[in-house]
mmCIF file of C-alpha atoms in Angstrom:
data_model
loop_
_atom_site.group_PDB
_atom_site.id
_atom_site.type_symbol
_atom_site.label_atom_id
_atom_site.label_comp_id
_atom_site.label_asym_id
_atom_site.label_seq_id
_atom_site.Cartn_x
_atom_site.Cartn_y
_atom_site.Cartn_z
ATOM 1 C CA UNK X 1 102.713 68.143 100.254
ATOM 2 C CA UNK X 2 101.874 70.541 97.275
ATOM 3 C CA UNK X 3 98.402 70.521 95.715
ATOM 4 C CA UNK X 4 98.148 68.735 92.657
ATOM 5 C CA UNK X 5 97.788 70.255 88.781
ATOM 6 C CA UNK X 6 94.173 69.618 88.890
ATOM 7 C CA UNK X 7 93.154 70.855 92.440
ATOM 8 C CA UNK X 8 95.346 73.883 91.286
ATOM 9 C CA UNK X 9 93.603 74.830 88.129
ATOM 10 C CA UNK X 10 89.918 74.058 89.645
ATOM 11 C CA UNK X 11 90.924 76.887 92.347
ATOM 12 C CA UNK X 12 91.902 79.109 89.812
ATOM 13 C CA UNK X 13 88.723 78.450 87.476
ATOM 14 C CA UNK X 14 86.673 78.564 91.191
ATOM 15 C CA UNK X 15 87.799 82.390 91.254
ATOM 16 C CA UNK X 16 85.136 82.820 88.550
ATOM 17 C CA UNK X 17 82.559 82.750 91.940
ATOM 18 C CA UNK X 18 81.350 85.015 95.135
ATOM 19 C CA UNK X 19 82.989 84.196 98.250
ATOM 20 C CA UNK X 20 79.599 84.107 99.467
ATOM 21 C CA UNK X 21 76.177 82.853 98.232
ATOM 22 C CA UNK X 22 72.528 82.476 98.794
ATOM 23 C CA UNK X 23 72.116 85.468 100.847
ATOM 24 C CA UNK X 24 75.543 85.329 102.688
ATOM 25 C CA UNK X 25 76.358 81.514 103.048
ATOM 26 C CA UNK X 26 80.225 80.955 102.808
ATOM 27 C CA UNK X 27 81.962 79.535 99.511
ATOM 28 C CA UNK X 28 83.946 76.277 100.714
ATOM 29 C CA UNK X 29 85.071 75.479 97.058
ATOM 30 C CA UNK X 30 88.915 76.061 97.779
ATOM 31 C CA UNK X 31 89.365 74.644 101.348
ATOM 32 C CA UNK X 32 87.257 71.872 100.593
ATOM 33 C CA UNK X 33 89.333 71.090 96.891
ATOM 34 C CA UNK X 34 92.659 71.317 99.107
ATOM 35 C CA UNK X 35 91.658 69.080 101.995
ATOM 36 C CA UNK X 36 90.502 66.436 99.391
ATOM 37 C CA UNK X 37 93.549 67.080 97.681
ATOM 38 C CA UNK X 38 95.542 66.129 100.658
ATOM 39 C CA UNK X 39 93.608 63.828 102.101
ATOM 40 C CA UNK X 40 94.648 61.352 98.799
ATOM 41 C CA UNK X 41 91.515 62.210 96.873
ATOM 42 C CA UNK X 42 92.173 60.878 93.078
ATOM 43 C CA UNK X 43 92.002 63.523 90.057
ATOM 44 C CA UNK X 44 88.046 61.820 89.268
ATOM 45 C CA UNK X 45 86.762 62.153 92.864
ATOM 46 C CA UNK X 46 87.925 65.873 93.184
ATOM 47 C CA UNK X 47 86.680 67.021 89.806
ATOM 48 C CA UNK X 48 83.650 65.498 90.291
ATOM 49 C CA UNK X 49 83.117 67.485 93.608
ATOM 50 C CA UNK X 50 84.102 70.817 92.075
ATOM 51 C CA UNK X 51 81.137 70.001 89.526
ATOM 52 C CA UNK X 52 78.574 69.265 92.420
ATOM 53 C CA UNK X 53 79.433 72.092 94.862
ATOM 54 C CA UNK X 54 80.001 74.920 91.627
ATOM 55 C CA UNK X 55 75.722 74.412 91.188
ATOM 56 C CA UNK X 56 75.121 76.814 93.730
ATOM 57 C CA UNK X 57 77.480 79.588 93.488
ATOM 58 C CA UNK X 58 77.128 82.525 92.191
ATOM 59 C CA UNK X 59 79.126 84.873 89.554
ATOM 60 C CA UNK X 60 81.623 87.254 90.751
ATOM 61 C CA UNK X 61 81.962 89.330 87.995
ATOM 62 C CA UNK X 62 79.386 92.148 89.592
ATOM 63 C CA UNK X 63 81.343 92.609 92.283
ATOM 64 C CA UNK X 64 83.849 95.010 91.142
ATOM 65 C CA UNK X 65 84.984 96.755 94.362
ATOM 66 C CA UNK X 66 85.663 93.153 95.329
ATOM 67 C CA UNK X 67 87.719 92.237 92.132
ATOM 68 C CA UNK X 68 89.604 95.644 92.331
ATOM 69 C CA UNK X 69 90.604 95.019 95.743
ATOM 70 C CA UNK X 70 91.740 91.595 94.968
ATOM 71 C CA UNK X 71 93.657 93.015 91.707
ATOM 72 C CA UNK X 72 95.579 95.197 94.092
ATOM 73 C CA UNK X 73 96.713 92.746 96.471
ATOM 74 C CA UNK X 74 97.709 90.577 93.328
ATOM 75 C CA UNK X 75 99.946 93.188 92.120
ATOM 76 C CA UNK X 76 101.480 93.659 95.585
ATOM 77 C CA UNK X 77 102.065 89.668 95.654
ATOM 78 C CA UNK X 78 103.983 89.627 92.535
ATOM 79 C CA UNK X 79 106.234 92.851 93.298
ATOM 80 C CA UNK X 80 107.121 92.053 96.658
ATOM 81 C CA UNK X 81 106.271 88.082 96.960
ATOM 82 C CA UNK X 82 103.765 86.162 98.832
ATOM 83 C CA UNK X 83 105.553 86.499 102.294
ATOM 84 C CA UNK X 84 106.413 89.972 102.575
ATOM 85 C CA UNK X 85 102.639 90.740 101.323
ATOM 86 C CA UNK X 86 101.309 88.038 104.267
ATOM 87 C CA UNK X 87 103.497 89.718 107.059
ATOM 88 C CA UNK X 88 102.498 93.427 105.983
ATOM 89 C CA UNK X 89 98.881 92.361 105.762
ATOM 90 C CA UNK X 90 98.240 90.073 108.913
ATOM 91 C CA UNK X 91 98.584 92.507 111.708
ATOM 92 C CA UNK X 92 95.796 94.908 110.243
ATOM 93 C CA UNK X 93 93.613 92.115 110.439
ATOM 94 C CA UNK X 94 94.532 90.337 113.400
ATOM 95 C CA UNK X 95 91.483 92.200 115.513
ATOM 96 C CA UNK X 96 88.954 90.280 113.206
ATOM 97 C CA UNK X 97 89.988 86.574 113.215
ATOM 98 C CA UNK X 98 85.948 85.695 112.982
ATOM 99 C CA UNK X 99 85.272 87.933 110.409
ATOM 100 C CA UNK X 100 82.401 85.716 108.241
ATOM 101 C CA UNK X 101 82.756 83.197 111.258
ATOM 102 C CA UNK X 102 86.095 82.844 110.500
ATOM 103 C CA UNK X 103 85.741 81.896 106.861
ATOM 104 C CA UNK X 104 88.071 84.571 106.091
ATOM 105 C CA UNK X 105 91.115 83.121 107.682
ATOM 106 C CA UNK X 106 90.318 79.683 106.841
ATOM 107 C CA UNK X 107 90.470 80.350 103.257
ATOM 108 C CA UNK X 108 93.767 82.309 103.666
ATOM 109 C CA UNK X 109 95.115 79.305 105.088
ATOM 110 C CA UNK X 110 94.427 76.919 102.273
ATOM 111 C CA UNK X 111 94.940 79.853 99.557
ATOM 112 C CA UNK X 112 98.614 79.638 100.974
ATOM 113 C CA UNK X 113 98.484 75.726 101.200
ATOM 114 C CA UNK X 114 97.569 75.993 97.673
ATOM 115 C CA UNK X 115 100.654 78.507 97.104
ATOM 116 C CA UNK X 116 98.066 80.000 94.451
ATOM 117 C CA UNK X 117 98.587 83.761 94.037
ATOM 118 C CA UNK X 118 95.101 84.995 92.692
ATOM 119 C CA UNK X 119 93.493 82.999 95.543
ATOM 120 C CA UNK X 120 96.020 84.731 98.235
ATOM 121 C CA UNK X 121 94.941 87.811 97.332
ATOM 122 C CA UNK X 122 91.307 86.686 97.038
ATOM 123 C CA UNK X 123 91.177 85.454 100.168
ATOM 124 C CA UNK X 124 93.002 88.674 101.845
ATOM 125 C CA UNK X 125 90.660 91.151 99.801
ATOM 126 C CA UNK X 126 87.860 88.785 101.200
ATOM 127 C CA UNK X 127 89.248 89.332 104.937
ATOM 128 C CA UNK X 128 89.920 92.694 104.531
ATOM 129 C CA UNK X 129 86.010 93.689 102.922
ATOM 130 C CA UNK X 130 84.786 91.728 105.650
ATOM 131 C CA UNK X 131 86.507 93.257 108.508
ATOM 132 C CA UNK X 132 85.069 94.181 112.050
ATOM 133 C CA UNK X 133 86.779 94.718 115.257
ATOM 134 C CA UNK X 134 84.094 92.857 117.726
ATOM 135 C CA UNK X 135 85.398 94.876 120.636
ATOM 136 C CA UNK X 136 89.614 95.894 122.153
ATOM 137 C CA UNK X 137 91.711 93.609 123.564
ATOM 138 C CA UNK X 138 91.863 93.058 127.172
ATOM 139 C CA UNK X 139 93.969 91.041 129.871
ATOM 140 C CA UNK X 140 93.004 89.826 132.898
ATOM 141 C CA UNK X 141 93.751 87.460 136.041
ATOM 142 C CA UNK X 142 90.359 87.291 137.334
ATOM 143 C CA UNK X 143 89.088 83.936 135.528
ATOM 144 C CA UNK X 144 90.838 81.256 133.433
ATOM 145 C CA UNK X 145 89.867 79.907 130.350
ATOM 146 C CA UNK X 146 87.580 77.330 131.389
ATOM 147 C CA UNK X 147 86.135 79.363 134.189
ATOM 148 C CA UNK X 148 85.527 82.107 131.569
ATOM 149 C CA UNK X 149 83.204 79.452 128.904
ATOM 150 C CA UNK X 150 81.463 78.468 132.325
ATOM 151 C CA UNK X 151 80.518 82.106 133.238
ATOM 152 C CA UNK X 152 79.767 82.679 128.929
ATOM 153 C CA UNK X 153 78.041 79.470 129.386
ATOM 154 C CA UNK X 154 75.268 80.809 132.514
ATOM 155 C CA UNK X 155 75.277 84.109 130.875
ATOM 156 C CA UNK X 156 73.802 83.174 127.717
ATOM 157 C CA UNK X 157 72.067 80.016 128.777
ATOM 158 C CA UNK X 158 68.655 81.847 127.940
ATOM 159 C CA UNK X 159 69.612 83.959 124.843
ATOM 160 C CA UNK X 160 68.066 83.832 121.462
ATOM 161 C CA UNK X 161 69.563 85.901 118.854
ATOM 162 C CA UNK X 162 67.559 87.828 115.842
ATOM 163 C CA UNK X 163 69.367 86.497 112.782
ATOM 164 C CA UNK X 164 70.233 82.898 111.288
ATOM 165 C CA UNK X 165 73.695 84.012 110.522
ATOM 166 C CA UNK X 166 76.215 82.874 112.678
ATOM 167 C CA UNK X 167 79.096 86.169 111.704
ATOM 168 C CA UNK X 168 76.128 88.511 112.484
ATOM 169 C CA UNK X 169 75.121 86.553 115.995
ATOM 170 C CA UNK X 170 78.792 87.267 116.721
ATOM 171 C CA UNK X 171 78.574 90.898 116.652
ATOM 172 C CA UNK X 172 75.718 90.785 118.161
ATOM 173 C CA UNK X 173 77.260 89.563 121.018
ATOM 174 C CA UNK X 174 80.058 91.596 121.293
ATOM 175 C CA UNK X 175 77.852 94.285 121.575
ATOM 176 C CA UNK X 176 76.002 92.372 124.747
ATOM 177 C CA UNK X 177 76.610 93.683 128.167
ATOM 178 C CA UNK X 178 76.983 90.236 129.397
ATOM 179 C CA UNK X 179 79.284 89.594 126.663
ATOM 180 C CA UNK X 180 81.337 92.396 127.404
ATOM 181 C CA UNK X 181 81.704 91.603 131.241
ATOM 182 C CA UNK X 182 83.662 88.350 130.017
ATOM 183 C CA UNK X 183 85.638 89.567 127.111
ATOM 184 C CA UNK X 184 88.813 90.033 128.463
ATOM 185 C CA UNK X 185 91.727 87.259 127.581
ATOM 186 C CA UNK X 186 92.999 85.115 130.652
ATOM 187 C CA UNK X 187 96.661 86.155 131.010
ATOM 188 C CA UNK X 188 98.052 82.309 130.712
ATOM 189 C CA UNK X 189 96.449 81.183 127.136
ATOM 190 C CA UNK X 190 98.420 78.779 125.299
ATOM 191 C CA UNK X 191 97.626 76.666 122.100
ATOM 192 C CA UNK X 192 97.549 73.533 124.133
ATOM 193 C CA UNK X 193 94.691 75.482 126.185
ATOM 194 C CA UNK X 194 92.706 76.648 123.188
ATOM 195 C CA UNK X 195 92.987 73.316 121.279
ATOM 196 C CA UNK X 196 91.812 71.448 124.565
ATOM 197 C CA UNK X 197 89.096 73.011 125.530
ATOM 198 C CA UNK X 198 87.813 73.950 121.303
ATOM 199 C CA UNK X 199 88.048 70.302 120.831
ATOM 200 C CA UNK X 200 86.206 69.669 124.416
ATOM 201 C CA UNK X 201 83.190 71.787 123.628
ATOM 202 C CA UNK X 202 82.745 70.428 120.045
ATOM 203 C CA UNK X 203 82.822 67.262 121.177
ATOM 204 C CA UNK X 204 80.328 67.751 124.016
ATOM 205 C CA UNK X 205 77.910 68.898 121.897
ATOM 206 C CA UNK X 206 78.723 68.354 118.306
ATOM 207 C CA UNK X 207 77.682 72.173 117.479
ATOM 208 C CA UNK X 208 78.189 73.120 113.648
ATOM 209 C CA UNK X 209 78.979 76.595 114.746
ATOM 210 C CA UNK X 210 82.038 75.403 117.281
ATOM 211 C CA UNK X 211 82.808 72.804 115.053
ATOM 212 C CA UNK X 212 84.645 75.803 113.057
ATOM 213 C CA UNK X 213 86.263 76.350 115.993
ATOM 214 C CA UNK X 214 88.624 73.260 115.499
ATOM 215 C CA UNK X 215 88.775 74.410 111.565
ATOM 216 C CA UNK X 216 89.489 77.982 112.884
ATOM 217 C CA UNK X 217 92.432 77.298 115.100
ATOM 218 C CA UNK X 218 93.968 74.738 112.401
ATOM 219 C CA UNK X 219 93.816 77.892 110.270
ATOM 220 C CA UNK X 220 95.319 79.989 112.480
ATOM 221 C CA UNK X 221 97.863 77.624 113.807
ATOM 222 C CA UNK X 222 99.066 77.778 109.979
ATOM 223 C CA UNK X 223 98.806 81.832 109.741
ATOM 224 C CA UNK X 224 100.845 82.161 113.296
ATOM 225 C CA UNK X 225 104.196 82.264 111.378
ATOM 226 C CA UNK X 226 103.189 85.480 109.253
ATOM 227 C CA UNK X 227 102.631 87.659 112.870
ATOM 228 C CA UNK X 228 105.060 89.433 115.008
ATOM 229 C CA UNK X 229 103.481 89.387 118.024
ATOM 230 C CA UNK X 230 102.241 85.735 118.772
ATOM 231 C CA UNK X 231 101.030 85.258 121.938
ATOM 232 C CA UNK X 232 98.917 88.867 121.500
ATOM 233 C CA UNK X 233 97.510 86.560 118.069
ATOM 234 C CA UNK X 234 96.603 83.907 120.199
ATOM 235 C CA UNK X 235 94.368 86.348 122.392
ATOM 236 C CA UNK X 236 92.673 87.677 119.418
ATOM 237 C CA UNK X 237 92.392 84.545 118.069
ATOM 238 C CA UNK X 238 90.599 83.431 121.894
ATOM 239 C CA UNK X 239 88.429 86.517 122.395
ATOM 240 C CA UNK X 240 86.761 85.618 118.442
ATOM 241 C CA UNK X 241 86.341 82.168 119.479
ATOM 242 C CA UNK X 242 84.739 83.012 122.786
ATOM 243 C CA UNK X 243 82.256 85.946 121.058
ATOM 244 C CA UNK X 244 81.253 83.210 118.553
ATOM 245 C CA UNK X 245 80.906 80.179 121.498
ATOM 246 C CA UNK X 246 78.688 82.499 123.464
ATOM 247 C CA UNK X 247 76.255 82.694 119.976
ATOM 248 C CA UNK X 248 75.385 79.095 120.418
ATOM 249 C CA UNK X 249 73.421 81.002 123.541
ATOM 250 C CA UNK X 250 70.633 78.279 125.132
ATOM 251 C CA UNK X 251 72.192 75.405 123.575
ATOM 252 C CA UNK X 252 75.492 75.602 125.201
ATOM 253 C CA UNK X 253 74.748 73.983 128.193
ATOM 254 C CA UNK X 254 72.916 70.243 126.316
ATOM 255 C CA UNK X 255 75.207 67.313 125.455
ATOM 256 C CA UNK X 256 75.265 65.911 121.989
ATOM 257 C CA UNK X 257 72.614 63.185 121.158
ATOM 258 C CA UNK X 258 73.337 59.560 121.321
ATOM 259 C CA UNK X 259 75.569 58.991 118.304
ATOM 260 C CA UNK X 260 76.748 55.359 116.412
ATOM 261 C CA UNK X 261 79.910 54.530 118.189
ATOM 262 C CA UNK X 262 82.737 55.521 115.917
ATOM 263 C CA UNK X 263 84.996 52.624 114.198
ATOM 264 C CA UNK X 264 88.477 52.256 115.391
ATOM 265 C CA UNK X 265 90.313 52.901 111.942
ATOM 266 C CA UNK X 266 94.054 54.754 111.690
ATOM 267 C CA UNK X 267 94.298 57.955 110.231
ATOM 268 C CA UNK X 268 95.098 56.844 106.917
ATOM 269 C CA UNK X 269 91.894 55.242 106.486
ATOM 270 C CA UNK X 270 89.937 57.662 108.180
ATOM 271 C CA UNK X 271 91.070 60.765 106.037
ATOM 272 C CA UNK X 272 90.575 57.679 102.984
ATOM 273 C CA UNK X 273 86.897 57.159 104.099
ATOM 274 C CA UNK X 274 86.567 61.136 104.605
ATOM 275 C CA UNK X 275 87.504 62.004 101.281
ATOM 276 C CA UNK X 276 84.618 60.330 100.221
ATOM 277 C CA UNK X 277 82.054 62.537 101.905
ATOM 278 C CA UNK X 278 80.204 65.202 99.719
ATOM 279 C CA UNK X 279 79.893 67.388 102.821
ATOM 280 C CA UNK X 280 82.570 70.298 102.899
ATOM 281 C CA UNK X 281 82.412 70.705 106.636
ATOM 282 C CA UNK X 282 83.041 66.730 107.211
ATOM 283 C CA UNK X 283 85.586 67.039 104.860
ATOM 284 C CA UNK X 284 87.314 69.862 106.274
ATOM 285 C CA UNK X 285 86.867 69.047 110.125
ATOM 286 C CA UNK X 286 88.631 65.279 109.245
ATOM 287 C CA UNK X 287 91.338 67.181 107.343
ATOM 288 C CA UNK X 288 91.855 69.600 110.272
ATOM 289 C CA UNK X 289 91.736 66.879 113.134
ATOM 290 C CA UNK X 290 94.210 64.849 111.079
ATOM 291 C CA UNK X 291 96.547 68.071 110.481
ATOM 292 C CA UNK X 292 96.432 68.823 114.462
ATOM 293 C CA UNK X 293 96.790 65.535 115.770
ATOM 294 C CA UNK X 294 100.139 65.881 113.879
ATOM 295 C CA UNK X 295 101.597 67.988 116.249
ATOM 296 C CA UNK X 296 99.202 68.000 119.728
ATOM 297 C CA UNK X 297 98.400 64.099 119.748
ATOM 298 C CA UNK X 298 94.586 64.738 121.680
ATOM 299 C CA UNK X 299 92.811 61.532 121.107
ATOM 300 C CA UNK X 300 89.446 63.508 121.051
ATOM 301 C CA UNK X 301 91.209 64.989 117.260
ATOM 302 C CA UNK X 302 91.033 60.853 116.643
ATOM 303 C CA UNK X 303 87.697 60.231 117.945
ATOM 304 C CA UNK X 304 85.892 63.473 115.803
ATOM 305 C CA UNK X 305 87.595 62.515 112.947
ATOM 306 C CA UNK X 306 85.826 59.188 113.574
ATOM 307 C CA UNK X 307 82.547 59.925 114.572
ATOM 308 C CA UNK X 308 82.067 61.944 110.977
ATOM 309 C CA UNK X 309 82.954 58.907 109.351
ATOM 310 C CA UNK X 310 80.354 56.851 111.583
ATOM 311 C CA UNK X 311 77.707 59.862 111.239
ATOM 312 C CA UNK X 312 77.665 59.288 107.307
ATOM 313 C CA UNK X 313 78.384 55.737 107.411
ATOM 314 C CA UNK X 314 81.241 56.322 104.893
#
């Protein structure tokens, strides 16, 4: 479903603002105006969230190597079109799927949603400042997938990391010997794998930072088409989301607390309810489920979606 008139122009008059703010905190604006959009929001409800959110971000027009990048990749999108620029672009960046814990891609995805130009090449001058191979690709047959976040989860069980921000913690743990011990790619990943076991640990412990891992592999899910080489995508997708799982370090192991049961509602009036939320991440994590469940059914996409609209009592 195309965005609507308004959601477009409020993405193009959001381009006025960092991708990041407050010291390196992640600009939602566009996702967030997008998954409203789609989620049935009226023209009132999303204008009125694009005037609450825009409060805290900050000016872009002092970032000039940013906007010249950004002007570049423009130009490139209107000579040779939106696809050709995505498929040229993607496999440069494919080693740095988590680059601003993930933020990067994630916007991409909705910039294209949005089939806005500017933000396309926004959101690929974004990726491409923020880029940061974590550490090479490797294969191997020794562990699977779930035997590998066991072993991530005893190896970091006692770890504590110096800084608050979670695309930092990342490289920090790349950079871990106990990290590196574990960050080869089982040989048999699928998407049905990934999606099980992202929703699984998200919903075992209802972690903000793995909750982007559902909102990361929706993203990427959507990019897939624009790589050549998808399976080796889907192992660079696996080894970011296992560098940024093992950042959650000592709380890994603890269940979620005792939440309100979530209300049995269908998807239509659970992505109704969600568009309601001020949050951006509820917003965008009911959006996602929704969008997954789509095409892998999991009932735990059903029950997520839920349990945000019991957590805010929407």
């Amino acid at each position: 479903m195309k965005t609507s008139l308004l959601t477009n122009e409020l993405i193009v008059a959001g381009l006025q603002f960092q991708p990041t703010y407050k010291n390196g905190l992640n600009n939602h604006l566009p996702m967030t105006l997008v998954a409203l959009d789609q989620m049935g929001a009226n023209d009132e409800r999303i204008l009125l969230f694009y005037h609450q959110y825009i409060a805290q971000l900050e000016n872009v027009a002092r970032n000039e190597p940013f906007i010249k990048q950004a002007d570049k990749i423009e130009q490139r999108i209107k000579n040779d079109g939106v696809e050709a620029t995505l498929i040229a672009y993607m496999p440069r960046l494919i080693a740095s799927f988590n680059a601003q814990a993930f933020q990067c891609m994630i916007r991409l995805s909705y910039a294209i949603k949005s089939q806005q130009q500017r933000e396309i090449a926004y959101a690929l001058a974004y990726w491409e400042q923020s880029y940061q191979l974590i550490t090479p690709l490797s294969i191997t047959e020794k562990y699977n997938a779930e035997q590998q976040l066991e072993q991530l989860v005893y190896a970091f069980s006692n770890s504590s990391f110096q800084t608050n921000n979670v695309s930092q913690r990342i490289f920090e743990v790349a950079q871990h010997p106990n990290y590196l011990k574990l960050a080869s790619v089982p040989a048999d990943m699928t998407i049905e794998k990934v999606l099980q076991l992202v929703v699984e640990y998200y919903h075992k412990t209802n972690n903000s930072t793995l909750l982007h891992g559902i909102t990361a592999l929706h993203a990427f899910i959507e990019l897939l088409q624009y790589f050549p080489e998808k399976q080796t995508a889907l192992q660079w997708f696996w080894q970011s989301y296992t560098a940024a799982f093992a950042t959650v370090g000592k709380n890994l192991p603890q269940s979620r607390d005792v939440l309100p049961p979530p209300p049995h509602l269908s998807w239509l009036e659970t992505i109704t309810l969600g568009a309601l939320s001020n949050n951006d991440h509820t917003i965008t994590l009911i959006y996602s489920c929704s969008e997954l469940y789509k095409r892998y059914p999991l009932a735990e996409l059903k029950y997520i979606a839920n349990q945000c609209i019991a957590n805010e009592s929407l």
